[in-house]
Structure formats: structure tokens, C-alpha cells
Amino acid sequence: MKSTRQCTRTSCDRAAAATLTYVYMDSTVVVGQLAAQAEPHSYDLCAHHAERFTAPRGWDVVHIHQDLVDAGPTPDDLDALARAVREAGRPAPAPLAPVAAPVASEPRRGHLRVVSSDA
């Protein structure tokens, strides 16, 4: 199932369309196709921010040209949403009756029990 990820830029709520990765060894930034899964050292960008990205001074930018258009939800996404709504609408199961604690013949003190020597 394709998951919808958001742009990692602050206060941007658009869907991610590209992945930005820094190659520190080569002082290069690569902006390309949206990665299949979110990576901890990559940044997902919407089409707006991916097209307008500028690298730090002295760094090279490599744009892998592609159509940065969000395809929208897939049939799998809609199916998963329908299942989640169905699950949320189900009534909660009835709670089980609480089980009463066994009654001791003598009083308890904390986790210890007093046992008489007559028994």
C-alpha cells in the first residue's frame, strides 16, 4: 500500500513528491523521485519545494528530472481507509465482569497474610 507522506518543510502540509538526499562526501544534494519508504537521513519535499530548492554555498545540486505530480490516493489507500472506518464503527466488546478477590479468613497486612498456628 502506498502511504501518503507530507513535505518535511516547516508549516507545509502538501503531499511529498520528491526525496532530497545529501551526499556529504561529494558536497552534493540529490533531489529525485520519492523514495518508497521514508529514510532517516533523507527529506521528503512537495513539488513546490523540490523545484525551488537551493543548496548551501559550494554544494552541487543534482535534480533528477521527473514529473513531480501527486498521483492522489490509490485503490489500496481507499480500501484501507474504508476498513479503518468500518473498524472504528464497530461497537466495543462488553467488558468482562470483575473477578472478586478471594476472601481470606484472617486480615491481610500488605502483601503478607497472617496465618494462625491452629491450622
Coordinates of C-alpha atoms in Angstrom, one line a residue:
M1 CA 0.0 0.0 0.0
K2 CA 1.3 3.4 -0.9
S3 CA 1.4 5.7 2.1
T4 CA 1.0 9.4 1.8
R5 CA 3.8 11.4 3.3
Q6 CA 3.9 15.1 3.9
C7 CA 6.6 17.6 2.9
T8 CA 9.2 18.0 5.6
R9 CA 9.5 21.8 5.3
T10 CA 8.1 23.7 8.3
S11 CA 4.4 24.6 8.0
C12 CA 4.0 22.9 4.7
D13 CA 1.0 20.5 4.6
R14 CA 1.3 19.4 0.9
A15 CA 1.9 15.7 0.0
A16 CA 5.5 14.7 -0.7
A17 CA 6.5 14.3 -4.3
A18 CA 10.3 14.1 -4.2
T19 CA 13.1 12.9 -1.9
L20 CA 16.1 15.1 -1.1
T21 CA 19.4 13.4 0.0
Y22 CA 22.7 15.0 1.0
V23 CA 25.9 13.3 -0.2
Y24 CA 28.3 14.8 2.3
M25 CA 31.5 13.2 0.8
D26 CA 30.9 14.9 -2.6
S27 CA 29.2 18.1 -1.3
T28 CA 26.2 17.2 -3.5
V29 CA 22.5 17.4 -3.0
V30 CA 20.3 15.0 -4.9
V31 CA 16.6 15.8 -5.5
G32 CA 14.8 12.9 -7.2
Q33 CA 11.9 10.6 -7.2
L34 CA 10.0 10.0 -4.0
A35 CA 11.6 7.1 -2.1
A36 CA 9.5 4.0 -1.5
Q37 CA 10.0 4.4 2.3
A38 CA 10.9 7.3 4.5
E39 CA 14.6 7.3 5.3
P40 CA 16.0 8.9 8.5
H41 CA 18.7 10.9 6.6
S42 CA 16.5 12.0 3.6
Y43 CA 13.9 14.7 3.3
D44 CA 10.6 14.4 1.6
L45 CA 9.6 17.5 -0.3
C46 CA 6.4 18.6 -2.1
A47 CA 6.7 19.5 -5.8
H48 CA 6.7 23.2 -4.9
H49 CA 9.7 23.0 -2.6
A50 CA 11.5 20.4 -4.7
E51 CA 11.6 22.6 -7.8
R52 CA 12.7 25.7 -5.8
F53 CA 15.3 24.0 -3.6
T54 CA 18.8 25.7 -3.4
A55 CA 21.8 24.0 -1.9
P56 CA 24.3 25.5 0.6
R57 CA 27.1 27.7 -0.9
G58 CA 29.7 25.5 -2.6
W59 CA 27.5 22.5 -3.0
D60 CA 26.2 21.0 -6.2
V61 CA 22.6 20.2 -6.8
V62 CA 21.5 17.2 -8.9
H63 CA 17.9 17.3 -10.0
I64 CA 16.7 14.0 -11.4
H65 CA 14.0 15.3 -13.8
Q66 CA 10.6 13.8 -13.4
D67 CA 7.0 14.8 -13.2
L68 CA 6.6 15.9 -9.6
V69 CA 2.8 15.5 -9.5
D70 CA 1.0 13.8 -6.7
A71 CA -1.0 10.9 -8.2
G72 CA -3.6 11.1 -5.4
P73 CA -5.0 8.1 -3.5
T74 CA -4.7 4.7 -4.9
P75 CA -7.4 2.0 -4.7
D76 CA -5.4 0.4 -1.9
D77 CA -5.4 3.6 0.0
L78 CA -9.2 3.9 -0.3
D79 CA -9.7 0.3 0.7
A80 CA -7.5 0.8 3.8
L81 CA -9.5 3.9 4.7
A82 CA -12.8 2.0 4.3
R83 CA -11.5 -0.8 6.6
A84 CA -10.4 1.7 9.2
V85 CA -13.8 3.5 9.2
R86 CA -15.6 0.1 9.4
E87 CA -13.4 -0.9 12.4
A88 CA -14.0 2.4 14.2
G89 CA -17.7 2.0 13.7
R90 CA -17.9 -1.4 15.4
P91 CA -19.4 -1.5 18.9
A92 CA -16.8 -2.1 21.6
P93 CA -17.0 -5.5 23.2
A94 CA -18.8 -5.7 26.5
P95 CA -16.4 -5.5 29.5
L96 CA -15.9 -8.7 31.5
A97 CA -17.3 -8.8 35.0
P98 CA -14.6 -8.1 37.6
V99 CA -13.4 -11.1 39.4
A100 CA -13.8 -10.8 43.2
A101 CA -10.6 -11.4 45.2
P102 CA -10.7 -14.4 47.4
V103 CA -11.8 -13.6 50.9
A104 CA -9.1 -14.5 53.5
S105 CA -10.2 -15.9 56.8
E106 CA -7.8 -13.5 58.6
P107 CA -6.8 -9.9 57.8
R108 CA -4.0 -9.1 55.4
R109 CA -1.2 -6.8 56.1
G110 CA 0.3 -5.5 52.8
H111 CA 1.4 -8.5 50.7
L112 CA 1.8 -10.8 53.8
R113 CA -1.0 -12.8 55.3
V114 CA -1.3 -13.7 59.0
V115 CA -1.6 -17.4 59.5
S116 CA -2.7 -18.8 62.8
S117 CA -0.8 -21.7 64.3
D118 CA -4.1 -23.6 64.9
A119 CA -4.5 -24.6 61.3

